[in-house]
Amino acid sequence: MHKIGMLVVFAACFFNVNAWGIELSLSQATEKILEQSQDLKKADANLKKAKASLDIANSNRWFNIEGTAGYMNLVNVETPTKSYVVDIPPELGGLIASMTSIDVNRVEVPDNIFIAGVSITQPIYTFGKIGNAVDSVKSAIKMSEAGVEMTRREVTYAAANVYWTAKMTDEIVKITKKNLDQAISAKKSLTSAGRANRSNLVKIESDIATKEINLSDAEFNRDTAYRMLKILAGIDVEEELVLTDEIPNSFEDLKVKELNNTPQWDMLSEQIVMYEKKVKSEKAGALPTIAAMAAYDYLAMDTDFDNMFNGIESQSAYWGITLQVPIFSGGLHRANATVEAMNAEAARQDLDKSKKMTTEEYNRAVEKYDHLRGNLKSLENARNLAAKAYDFSRDRFTSGQTSAVELAEVSSGLYQLDMALLNARYNILMSAESVKKLGE
């Protein structure tokens, strides 16, 4: 019996947990949103593309091998069905006869020709044309890496924003529900005491109707925020979520350092380097290229196609060093170098602007955190005083010493301070997230 009882308790706990839905902490939500983020996947794809571009740039350093093969048939224009026949001058015929003891007067030209060959070229020195191009791609890879980090921070910030927004809508529903319950309780108190003044009753009824609308709006906003969180985290929108992290009531001092670097600055710095390397590569394009070369060729021909490889054969090979000198390109390299130089200058201006603006944004986020945290205690005191004022007003209303108008005004003041306190706590959280995004 004891085992059966434990089993029943376990099953009850299991079904109770599932009845509540999926529990989700901020860190879990952030991890899921990072996994689902299309922006982060695009940034990773750009990084892979940049790394592939490095292989392309490096390929220009290595030797290039080309093979060719071809067949040709010489056509006798006058008599297409026959091969060319060349008459041998008597002097040349006599020379051939003296050398070979063969009297040659006419020669039939082989019209079936097969040619095959292979060539290899290896750059030796390009005056920085290839090296600077490779270095520019390496800077592009570093830019992509910085872009991935920038995107990761943006997505992490967005994840915290959507999580705390959903959590805040939970709290707003609670505050709004409590505010509505207070109005309903006031109505019961008024009617149960047998002193249902028509003016007071109408005011309370109006107050209840307004607060029911507020509650409906709060529930709609909560459902919208939860749905957005589910979509970003890749969770079925029909699943129930339980957000386990609570909005803190108190906040510690931020341990911040002076902002010396950010992924955006890294990206812009590497962009400058990339353009500068492209300038050097374009300038080197107007200089000579020294390369080693080698080739092998095979030739076979005969008047009979079937006997082509048993007829006349020839082989040749060579190697050497070549100097390729650009003579005239219409100013192409100079113009391209100017374009890249101006791109570098634009990137310098972007970096200078980013340093100023991001530093100001970072310092403002730190100051906002400290400012809101400093006001939090005063806001809490104001809210507590408003709660006491409501309790006094409610007691006076119950005893018939005040009107429903005064009670509604005091209740509205308490509601507004509850909302202001919640909003302040949310803003403090997001200020801390801004600091992390910019300077972690």
mmCIF file of N, CA and C in Angstrom, residues 202-252:
data_model
loop_
_atom_site.group_PDB
_atom_site.id
_atom_site.type_symbol
_atom_site.label_atom_id
_atom_site.label_comp_id
_atom_site.label_asym_id
_atom_site.label_seq_id
_atom_site.Cartn_x
_atom_site.Cartn_y
_atom_site.Cartn_z
ATOM 1 N N VAL A 202 -23.551 54.215 -9.191
ATOM 2 C CA VAL A 202 -23.256 54.463 -10.604
ATOM 3 C C VAL A 202 -21.758 54.653 -10.813
ATOM 4 N N LYS A 203 -21.116 55.397 -9.894
ATOM 5 C CA LYS A 203 -19.675 55.633 -9.998
ATOM 6 C C LYS A 203 -18.903 54.320 -9.902
ATOM 7 N N ILE A 204 -19.290 53.457 -8.966
ATOM 8 C CA ILE A 204 -18.591 52.183 -8.804
ATOM 9 C C ILE A 204 -18.811 51.290 -10.018
ATOM 10 N N GLU A 205 -20.045 51.272 -10.516
ATOM 11 C CA GLU A 205 -20.337 50.467 -11.707
ATOM 12 C C GLU A 205 -19.485 50.939 -12.891
ATOM 13 N N SER A 206 -19.353 52.248 -13.047
ATOM 14 C CA SER A 206 -18.519 52.798 -14.121
ATOM 15 C C SER A 206 -17.055 52.435 -13.917
ATOM 16 N N ASP A 207 -16.640 52.510 -12.651
ATOM 17 C CA ASP A 207 -15.264 52.173 -12.319
ATOM 18 C C ASP A 207 -14.976 50.704 -12.626
ATOM 19 N N ILE A 208 -15.905 49.836 -12.291
ATOM 20 C CA ILE A 208 -15.738 48.398 -12.563
ATOM 21 C C ILE A 208 -15.663 48.144 -14.061
ATOM 22 N N ALA A 209 -16.541 48.776 -14.828
ATOM 23 C CA ALA A 209 -16.546 48.581 -16.280
ATOM 24 C C ALA A 209 -15.211 49.013 -16.893
ATOM 25 N N THR A 210 -14.682 50.143 -16.419
ATOM 26 C CA THR A 210 -13.397 50.619 -16.931
ATOM 27 C C THR A 210 -12.271 49.650 -16.592
ATOM 28 N N LYS A 211 -12.289 49.143 -15.370
ATOM 29 C CA LYS A 211 -11.220 48.235 -14.945
ATOM 30 C C LYS A 211 -11.342 46.872 -15.600
ATOM 31 N N GLU A 212 -12.544 46.463 -15.958
ATOM 32 C CA GLU A 212 -12.702 45.223 -16.719
ATOM 33 C C GLU A 212 -12.078 45.363 -18.100
ATOM 34 N N ILE A 213 -12.233 46.545 -18.712
ATOM 35 C CA ILE A 213 -11.588 46.795 -20.002
ATOM 36 C C ILE A 213 -10.068 46.776 -19.844
ATOM 37 N N ASN A 214 -9.570 47.396 -18.776
ATOM 38 C CA ASN A 214 -8.123 47.399 -18.517
ATOM 39 C C ASN A 214 -7.592 45.981 -18.364
ATOM 40 N N LEU A 215 -8.356 45.143 -17.658
ATOM 41 C CA LEU A 215 -7.930 43.761 -17.463
ATOM 42 C C LEU A 215 -7.933 43.001 -18.786
ATOM 43 N N SER A 216 -8.965 43.229 -19.588
ATOM 44 C CA SER A 216 -9.030 42.565 -20.894
ATOM 45 C C SER A 216 -7.847 42.972 -21.765
ATOM 46 N N ASP A 217 -7.512 44.273 -21.760
ATOM 47 C CA ASP A 217 -6.355 44.747 -22.531
ATOM 48 C C ASP A 217 -5.055 44.133 -22.007
ATOM 49 N N ALA A 218 -4.938 44.059 -20.689
ATOM 50 C CA ALA A 218 -3.724 43.488 -20.083
ATOM 51 C C ALA A 218 -3.577 42.017 -20.454
ATOM 52 N N GLU A 219 -4.665 41.271 -20.439
ATOM 53 C CA GLU A 219 -4.608 39.856 -20.809
ATOM 54 C C GLU A 219 -4.279 39.688 -22.283
ATOM 55 N N PHE A 220 -4.828 40.559 -23.119
ATOM 56 C CA PHE A 220 -4.501 40.500 -24.552
ATOM 57 C C PHE A 220 -3.018 40.785 -24.770
ATOM 58 N N ASN A 221 -2.486 41.814 -24.107
ATOM 59 C CA ASN A 221 -1.062 42.142 -24.240
ATOM 60 C C ASN A 221 -0.180 41.020 -23.716
ATOM 61 N N ARG A 222 -0.619 40.376 -22.631
ATOM 62 C CA ARG A 222 0.146 39.243 -22.092
ATOM 63 C C ARG A 222 0.196 38.101 -23.111
ATOM 64 N N ASP A 223 -0.957 37.765 -23.682
ATOM 65 C CA ASP A 223 -1.000 36.681 -24.660
ATOM 66 C C ASP A 223 -0.147 37.006 -25.885
ATOM 67 N N THR A 224 -0.165 38.273 -26.305
ATOM 68 C CA THR A 224 0.646 38.694 -27.453
ATOM 69 C C THR A 224 2.133 38.561 -27.143
ATOM 70 N N ALA A 225 2.532 39.002 -25.940
ATOM 71 C CA ALA A 225 3.945 38.922 -25.550
ATOM 72 C C ALA A 225 4.403 37.474 -25.442
ATOM 73 N N TYR A 226 3.561 36.624 -24.882
ATOM 74 C CA TYR A 226 3.916 35.210 -24.763
ATOM 75 C C TYR A 226 4.020 34.557 -26.141
ATOM 76 N N ARG A 227 3.111 34.901 -27.032
ATOM 77 C CA ARG A 227 3.146 34.327 -28.373
ATOM 78 C C ARG A 227 4.427 34.732 -29.101
ATOM 79 N N MET A 228 4.835 35.995 -28.945
ATOM 80 C CA MET A 228 6.069 36.444 -29.577
ATOM 81 C C MET A 228 7.267 35.694 -28.995
ATOM 82 N N LEU A 229 7.291 35.494 -27.686
ATOM 83 C CA LEU A 229 8.376 34.747 -27.048
ATOM 84 C C LEU A 229 8.431 33.316 -27.578
ATOM 85 N N LYS A 230 7.275 32.680 -27.719
ATOM 86 C CA LYS A 230 7.234 31.307 -28.236
ATOM 87 C C LYS A 230 7.742 31.240 -29.672
ATOM 88 N N ILE A 231 7.341 32.209 -30.487
ATOM 89 C CA ILE A 231 7.763 32.207 -31.891
ATOM 90 C C ILE A 231 9.284 32.349 -31.989
ATOM 91 N N LEU A 232 9.839 33.293 -31.248
ATOM 92 C CA LEU A 232 11.286 33.522 -31.304
ATOM 93 C C LEU A 232 12.071 32.340 -30.740
ATOM 94 N N ALA A 233 11.502 31.649 -29.745
ATOM 95 C CA ALA A 233 12.198 30.520 -29.115
ATOM 96 C C ALA A 233 11.917 29.198 -29.811
ATOM 97 N N GLY A 234 11.077 29.201 -30.844
ATOM 98 C CA GLY A 234 10.770 27.972 -31.555
ATOM 99 C C GLY A 234 9.886 27.031 -30.762
ATOM 100 N N ILE A 235 8.997 27.583 -29.938
ATOM 101 C CA ILE A 235 8.070 26.789 -29.124
ATOM 102 C C ILE A 235 6.688 26.877 -29.748
ATOM 103 N N ASP A 236 5.978 25.760 -29.750
ATOM 104 C CA ASP A 236 4.623 25.744 -30.298
ATOM 105 C C ASP A 236 3.777 26.790 -29.580
ATOM 106 N N VAL A 237 3.054 27.595 -30.367
ATOM 107 C CA VAL A 237 2.265 28.687 -29.778
ATOM 108 C C VAL A 237 1.133 28.169 -28.900
ATOM 109 N N GLU A 238 0.786 26.891 -29.044
ATOM 110 C CA GLU A 238 -0.277 26.322 -28.216
ATOM 111 C C GLU A 238 0.232 25.835 -26.863
ATOM 112 N N GLU A 239 1.552 25.752 -26.716
ATOM 113 C CA GLU A 239 2.124 25.304 -25.447
ATOM 114 C C GLU A 239 1.931 26.366 -24.363
ATOM 115 N N GLU A 240 1.740 25.880 -23.141
ATOM 116 C CA GLU A 240 1.670 26.784 -21.993
ATOM 117 C C GLU A 240 3.084 27.034 -21.471
ATOM 118 N N LEU A 241 3.383 28.284 -21.151
ATOM 119 C CA LEU A 241 4.704 28.650 -20.647
ATOM 120 C C LEU A 241 4.601 29.143 -19.210
ATOM 121 N N VAL A 242 5.592 28.772 -18.423
ATOM 122 C CA VAL A 242 5.736 29.308 -17.074
ATOM 123 C C VAL A 242 7.126 29.944 -16.991
ATOM 124 N N LEU A 243 7.176 31.255 -16.876
ATOM 125 C CA LEU A 243 8.454 31.965 -16.798
ATOM 126 C C LEU A 243 8.935 31.938 -15.363
ATOM 127 N N THR A 244 10.057 31.265 -15.141
ATOM 128 C CA THR A 244 10.501 30.989 -13.766
ATOM 129 C C THR A 244 11.302 32.135 -13.146
ATOM 130 N N ASP A 245 11.935 32.968 -13.951
ATOM 131 C CA ASP A 245 12.709 34.088 -13.399
ATOM 132 C C ASP A 245 11.765 35.238 -13.038
ATOM 133 N N GLU A 246 11.961 35.776 -11.856
ATOM 134 C CA GLU A 246 11.123 36.881 -11.382
ATOM 135 C C GLU A 246 11.840 38.213 -11.594
ATOM 136 N N ILE A 247 11.064 39.261 -11.824
ATOM 137 C CA ILE A 247 11.641 40.603 -11.920
ATOM 138 C C ILE A 247 12.148 40.998 -10.537
ATOM 139 N N PRO A 248 13.436 41.322 -10.402
ATOM 140 C CA PRO A 248 13.991 41.598 -9.061
ATOM 141 C C PRO A 248 13.341 42.819 -8.409
ATOM 142 N N ASN A 249 13.370 42.809 -7.075
ATOM 143 C CA ASN A 249 12.907 43.967 -6.305
ATOM 144 C C ASN A 249 14.047 44.916 -5.968
ATOM 145 N N SER A 250 15.263 44.402 -5.979
ATOM 146 C CA SER A 250 16.434 45.232 -5.682
ATOM 147 C C SER A 250 17.517 44.932 -6.708
ATOM 148 N N PHE A 251 18.430 45.876 -6.867
ATOM 149 C CA PHE A 251 19.443 45.768 -7.908
ATOM 150 C C PHE A 251 20.799 46.177 -7.354
ATOM 151 N N GLU A 252 21.831 45.395 -7.729
ATOM 152 C CA GLU A 252 23.188 45.662 -7.261
ATOM 153 C C GLU A 252 23.845 46.740 -8.117
#
